[in-house]
GROMACS .gro file of C-alpha atoms in nm:
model
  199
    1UNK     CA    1   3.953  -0.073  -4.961
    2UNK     CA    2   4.266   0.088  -5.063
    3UNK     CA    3   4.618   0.020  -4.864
    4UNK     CA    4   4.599   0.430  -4.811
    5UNK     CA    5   4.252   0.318  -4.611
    6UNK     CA    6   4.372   0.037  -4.459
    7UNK     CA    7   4.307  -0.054  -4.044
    8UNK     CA    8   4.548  -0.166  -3.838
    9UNK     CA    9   4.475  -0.364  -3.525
   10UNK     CA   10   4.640  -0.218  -3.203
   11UNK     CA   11   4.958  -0.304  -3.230
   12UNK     CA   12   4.971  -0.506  -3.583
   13UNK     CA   13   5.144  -0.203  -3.723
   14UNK     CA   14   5.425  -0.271  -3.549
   15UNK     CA   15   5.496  -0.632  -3.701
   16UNK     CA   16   5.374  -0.479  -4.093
   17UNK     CA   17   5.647  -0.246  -4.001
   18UNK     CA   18   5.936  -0.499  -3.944
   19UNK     CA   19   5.833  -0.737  -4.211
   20UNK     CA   20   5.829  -0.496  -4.493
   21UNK     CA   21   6.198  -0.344  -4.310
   22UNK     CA   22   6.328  -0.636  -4.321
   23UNK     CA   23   6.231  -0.715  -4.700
   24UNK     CA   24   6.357  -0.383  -4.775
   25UNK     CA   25   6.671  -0.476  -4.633
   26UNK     CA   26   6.737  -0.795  -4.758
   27UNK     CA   27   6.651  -0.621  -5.119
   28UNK     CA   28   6.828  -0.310  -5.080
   29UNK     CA   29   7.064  -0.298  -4.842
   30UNK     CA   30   7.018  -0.115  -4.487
   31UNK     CA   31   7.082   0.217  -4.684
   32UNK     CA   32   6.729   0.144  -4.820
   33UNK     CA   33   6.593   0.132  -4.541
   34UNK     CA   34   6.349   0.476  -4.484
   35UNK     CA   35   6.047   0.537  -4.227
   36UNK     CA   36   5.869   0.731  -4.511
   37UNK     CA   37   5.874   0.492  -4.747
   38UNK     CA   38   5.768   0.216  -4.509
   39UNK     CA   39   5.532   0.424  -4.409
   40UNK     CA   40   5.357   0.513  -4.752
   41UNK     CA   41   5.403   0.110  -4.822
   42UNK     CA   42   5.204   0.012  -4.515
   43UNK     CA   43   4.959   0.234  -4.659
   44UNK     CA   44   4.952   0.493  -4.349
   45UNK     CA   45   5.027   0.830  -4.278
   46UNK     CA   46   5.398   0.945  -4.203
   47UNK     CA   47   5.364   0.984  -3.861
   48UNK     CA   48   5.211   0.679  -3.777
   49UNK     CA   49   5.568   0.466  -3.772
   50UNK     CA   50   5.645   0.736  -3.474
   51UNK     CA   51   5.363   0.575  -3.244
   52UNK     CA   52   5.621   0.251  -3.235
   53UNK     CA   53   5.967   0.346  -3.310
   54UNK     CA   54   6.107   0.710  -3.211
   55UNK     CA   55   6.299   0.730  -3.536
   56UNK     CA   56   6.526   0.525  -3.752
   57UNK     CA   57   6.761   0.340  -3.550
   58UNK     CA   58   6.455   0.255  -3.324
   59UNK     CA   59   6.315   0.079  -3.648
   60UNK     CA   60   6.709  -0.086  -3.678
   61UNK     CA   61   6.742  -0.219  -3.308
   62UNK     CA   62   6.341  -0.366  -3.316
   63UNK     CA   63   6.528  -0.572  -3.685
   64UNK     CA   64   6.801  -0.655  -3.515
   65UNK     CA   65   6.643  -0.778  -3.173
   66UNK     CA   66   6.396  -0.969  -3.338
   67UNK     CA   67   6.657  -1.163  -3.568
   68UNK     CA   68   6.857  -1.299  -3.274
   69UNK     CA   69   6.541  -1.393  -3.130
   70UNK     CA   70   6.461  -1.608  -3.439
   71UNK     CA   71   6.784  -1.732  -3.476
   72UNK     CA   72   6.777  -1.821  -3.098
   73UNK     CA   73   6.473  -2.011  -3.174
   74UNK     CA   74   6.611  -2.148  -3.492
   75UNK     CA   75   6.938  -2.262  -3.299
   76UNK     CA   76   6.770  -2.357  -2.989
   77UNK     CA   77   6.560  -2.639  -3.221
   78UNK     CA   78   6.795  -2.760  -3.385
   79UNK     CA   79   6.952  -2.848  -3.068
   80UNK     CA   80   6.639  -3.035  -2.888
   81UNK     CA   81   6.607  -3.182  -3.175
   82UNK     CA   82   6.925  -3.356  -3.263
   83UNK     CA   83   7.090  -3.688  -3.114
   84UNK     CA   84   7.186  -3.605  -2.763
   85UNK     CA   85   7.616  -3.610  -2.821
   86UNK     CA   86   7.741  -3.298  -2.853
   87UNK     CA   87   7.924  -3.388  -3.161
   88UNK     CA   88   7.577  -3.467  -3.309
   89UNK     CA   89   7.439  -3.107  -3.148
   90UNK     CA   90   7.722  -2.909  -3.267
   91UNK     CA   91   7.681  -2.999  -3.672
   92UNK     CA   92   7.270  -2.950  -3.606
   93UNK     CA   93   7.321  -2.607  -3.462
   94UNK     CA   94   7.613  -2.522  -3.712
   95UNK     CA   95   7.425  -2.636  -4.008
   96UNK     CA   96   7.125  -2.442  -3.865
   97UNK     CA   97   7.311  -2.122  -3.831
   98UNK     CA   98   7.489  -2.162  -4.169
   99UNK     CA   99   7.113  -2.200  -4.303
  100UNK     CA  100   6.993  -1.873  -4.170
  101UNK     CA  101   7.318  -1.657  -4.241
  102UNK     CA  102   7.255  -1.777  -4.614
  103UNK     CA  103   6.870  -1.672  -4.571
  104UNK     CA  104   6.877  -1.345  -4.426
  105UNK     CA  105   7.218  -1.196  -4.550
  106UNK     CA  106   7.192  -0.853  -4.473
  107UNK     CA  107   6.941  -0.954  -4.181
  108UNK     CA  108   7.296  -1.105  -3.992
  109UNK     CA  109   7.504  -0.871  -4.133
  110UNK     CA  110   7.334  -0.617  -3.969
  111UNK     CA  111   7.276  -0.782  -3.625
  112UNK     CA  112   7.633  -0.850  -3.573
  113UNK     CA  113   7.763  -0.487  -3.670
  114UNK     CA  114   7.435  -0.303  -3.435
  115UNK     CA  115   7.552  -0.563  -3.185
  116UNK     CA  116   7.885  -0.460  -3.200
  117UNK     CA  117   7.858  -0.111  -3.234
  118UNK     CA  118   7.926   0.150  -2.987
  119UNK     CA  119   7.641   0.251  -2.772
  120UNK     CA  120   7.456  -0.079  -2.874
  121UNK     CA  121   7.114  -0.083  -2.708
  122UNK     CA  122   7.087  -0.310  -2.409
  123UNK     CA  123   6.805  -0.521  -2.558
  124UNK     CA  124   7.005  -0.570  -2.892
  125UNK     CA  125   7.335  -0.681  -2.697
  126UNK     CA  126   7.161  -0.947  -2.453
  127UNK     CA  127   6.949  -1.101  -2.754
  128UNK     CA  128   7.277  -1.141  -2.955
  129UNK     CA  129   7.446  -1.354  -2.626
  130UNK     CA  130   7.218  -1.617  -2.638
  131UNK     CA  131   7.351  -1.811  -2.959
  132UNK     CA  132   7.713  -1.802  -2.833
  133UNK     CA  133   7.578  -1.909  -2.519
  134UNK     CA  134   7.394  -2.236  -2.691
  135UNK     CA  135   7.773  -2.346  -2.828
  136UNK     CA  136   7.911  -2.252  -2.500
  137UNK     CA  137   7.671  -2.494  -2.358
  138UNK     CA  138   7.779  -2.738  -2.618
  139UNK     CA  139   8.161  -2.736  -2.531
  140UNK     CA  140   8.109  -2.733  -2.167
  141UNK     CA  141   7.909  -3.026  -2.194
  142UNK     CA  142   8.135  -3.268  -2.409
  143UNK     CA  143   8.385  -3.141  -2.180
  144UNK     CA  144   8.210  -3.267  -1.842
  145UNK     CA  145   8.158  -3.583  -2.026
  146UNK     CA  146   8.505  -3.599  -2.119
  147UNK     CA  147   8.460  -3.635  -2.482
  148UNK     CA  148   8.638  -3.243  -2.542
  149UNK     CA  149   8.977  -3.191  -2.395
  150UNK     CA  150   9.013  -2.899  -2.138
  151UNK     CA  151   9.007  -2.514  -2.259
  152UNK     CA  152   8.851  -2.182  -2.224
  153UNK     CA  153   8.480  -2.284  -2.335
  154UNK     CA  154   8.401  -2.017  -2.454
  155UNK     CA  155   8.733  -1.927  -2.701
  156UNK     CA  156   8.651  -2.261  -2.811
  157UNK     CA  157   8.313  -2.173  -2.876
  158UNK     CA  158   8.434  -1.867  -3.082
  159UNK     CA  159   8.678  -2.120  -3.310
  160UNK     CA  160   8.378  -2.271  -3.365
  161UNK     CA  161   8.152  -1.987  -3.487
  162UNK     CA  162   8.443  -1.851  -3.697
  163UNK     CA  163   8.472  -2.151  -3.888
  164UNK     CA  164   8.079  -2.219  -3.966
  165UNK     CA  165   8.020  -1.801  -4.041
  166UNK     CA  166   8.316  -1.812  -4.263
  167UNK     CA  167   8.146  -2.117  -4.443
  168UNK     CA  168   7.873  -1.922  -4.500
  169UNK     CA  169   8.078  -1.612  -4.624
  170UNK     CA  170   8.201  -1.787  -4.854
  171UNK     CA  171   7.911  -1.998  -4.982
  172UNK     CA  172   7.738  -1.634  -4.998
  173UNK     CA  173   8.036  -1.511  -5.202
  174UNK     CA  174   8.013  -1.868  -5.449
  175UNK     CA  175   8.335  -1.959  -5.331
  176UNK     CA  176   8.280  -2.290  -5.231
  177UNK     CA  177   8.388  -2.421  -5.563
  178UNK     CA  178   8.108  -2.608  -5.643
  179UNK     CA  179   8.091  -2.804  -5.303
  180UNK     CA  180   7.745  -2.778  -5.165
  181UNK     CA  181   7.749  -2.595  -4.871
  182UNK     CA  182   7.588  -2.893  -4.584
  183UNK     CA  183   7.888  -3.159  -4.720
  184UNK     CA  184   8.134  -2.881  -4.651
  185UNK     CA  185   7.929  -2.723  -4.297
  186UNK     CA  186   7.934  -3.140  -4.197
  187UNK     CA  187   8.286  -3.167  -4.279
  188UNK     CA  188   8.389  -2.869  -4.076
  189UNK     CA  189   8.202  -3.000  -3.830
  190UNK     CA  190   8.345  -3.321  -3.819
  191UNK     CA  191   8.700  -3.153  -3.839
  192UNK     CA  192   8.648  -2.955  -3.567
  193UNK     CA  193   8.546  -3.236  -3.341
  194UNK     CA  194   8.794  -3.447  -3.426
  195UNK     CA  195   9.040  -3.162  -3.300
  196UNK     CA  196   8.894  -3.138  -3.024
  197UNK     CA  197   8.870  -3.452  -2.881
  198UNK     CA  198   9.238  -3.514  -2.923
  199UNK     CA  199   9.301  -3.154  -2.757
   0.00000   0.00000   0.00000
C-alpha cells in the first residue's frame, strides 16, 4: 500500500501530524514548518490536516502544548525519583531539564517564545506554568525545612532556571570549553545551593 493510500485510525492523524512537525522542526527550523508538506508526507490529502488543526499556528500551539507536557513529565520524574532533600531534587530536575533543552532545541525554543508571545493561547500558557511551579515547590520546601534562607520563592526559582537554561545555551553553542555538560549542570547546582543555604 502506498503512503498516498494509507488509513488512518480516528484520531491517529493527529499524533503522525505532530511527530513529523516536530522532526521538521528540530531539522529545519519553525520556518520549515508547512501544513502542505506535512500533509503530502503523511501521505494524505491537503485538507485532511484541517479536520485537526484550523491552520498553522493551530499545528504550533498543539507542538508547543505537548512539549511542556513532556517536559512536565520528564521533570516531574526526575523529581519522584531522586533522594528526598531538595538539594538532591533540585540537581535531578536541573540535570533533567538541561537534558531535554539539549534534545529538542528548537522544540524549547519555540515553547518559551509561543508561551511568551502576545495573545498566547490559554492551553499553551498553563502547560508552560507547571515546570516553574515544580522548582517553586522545591524552594518552598527547603525553605519550610529550614535548609534555604527566606526569599520570594518564586524569584528564587527563576535564579535557578536562568542559571541551568543558560548551561544549556551554552553547551548548545559548544561553549562549555570542553567541560561535559552534567559536571558543569552538578556544579551549578551545587553552587547554587550552597548560596542559598547561607542566604
Amino acid at each position: 500500500m502506498s503512503a498516498a493510500e494509507q488509513p488512518y485510525h480516528h484520531g491517529s492523524l493527529r499524533q503522525v501530524l505532530l511527530a513529523r512537525a516536530e522532526s521538521t522542526l528540530e531539522q529545519d527550523g519553525v520556518d520549515g514548518l508547512s501544513l502542505r508538506q506535512l500533509a503530502r508526507e503523511a501521505g494524505v490529502s491537503h485538507a485532511a490536516p484541517s479536520k485537526h488543526f484550523r491552520d498553522r499556528q493551530a499545528l504550533l500551539d498543539a507542538l508547543v502544548e505537548q512539549g511542556f507536557h513532556r517536559l512536565t513529565k520528564a521533570l516531574e520524574q526526575a523529581f519522584e525519583e531522586a533522594d528526598s532533600h531538595p538539594r538532591a531534587r533540585l540537581g535531578a530536575v536541573a540535570g533533567t531539564y538541561v537534558t531535554f533543552a539539549l534534545t529538542h532545541r528548537e522544540l524549547l525554543a519555540l515553547m518559551y517564545s509561543s508561551k511568551l508571545a502576545p495573545g498566547a493561547a490559554t492551553e499553551v500558557v498553563e502547560a508552560g506554568r507547571t515546570p516553574m511551579d515544580l522548582t517553586v515547590r522545591i524552594i518552598t520546601e527547603a525553605q519550610a525545612a529550614g535548609d534555604v534562607g527566606p526569599g520570594d520563592p518564586l524569584h528564587i526559582a527563576l535564579v535557578a532556571f536562568a542559571t541551568f537554561h543558560g548551561i544549556a545555551t551554552l553547551a548548545a553553542g559548544g561553549m562549555l570549553y570542553g567541560a561535559p555538560v552534567d559536571d558543569v549542570v552538578a556544579a551549578a547546582s551545587d553552587t547554587f545551593w550552597r548560596g542559598l543555604s547561607q542566604g
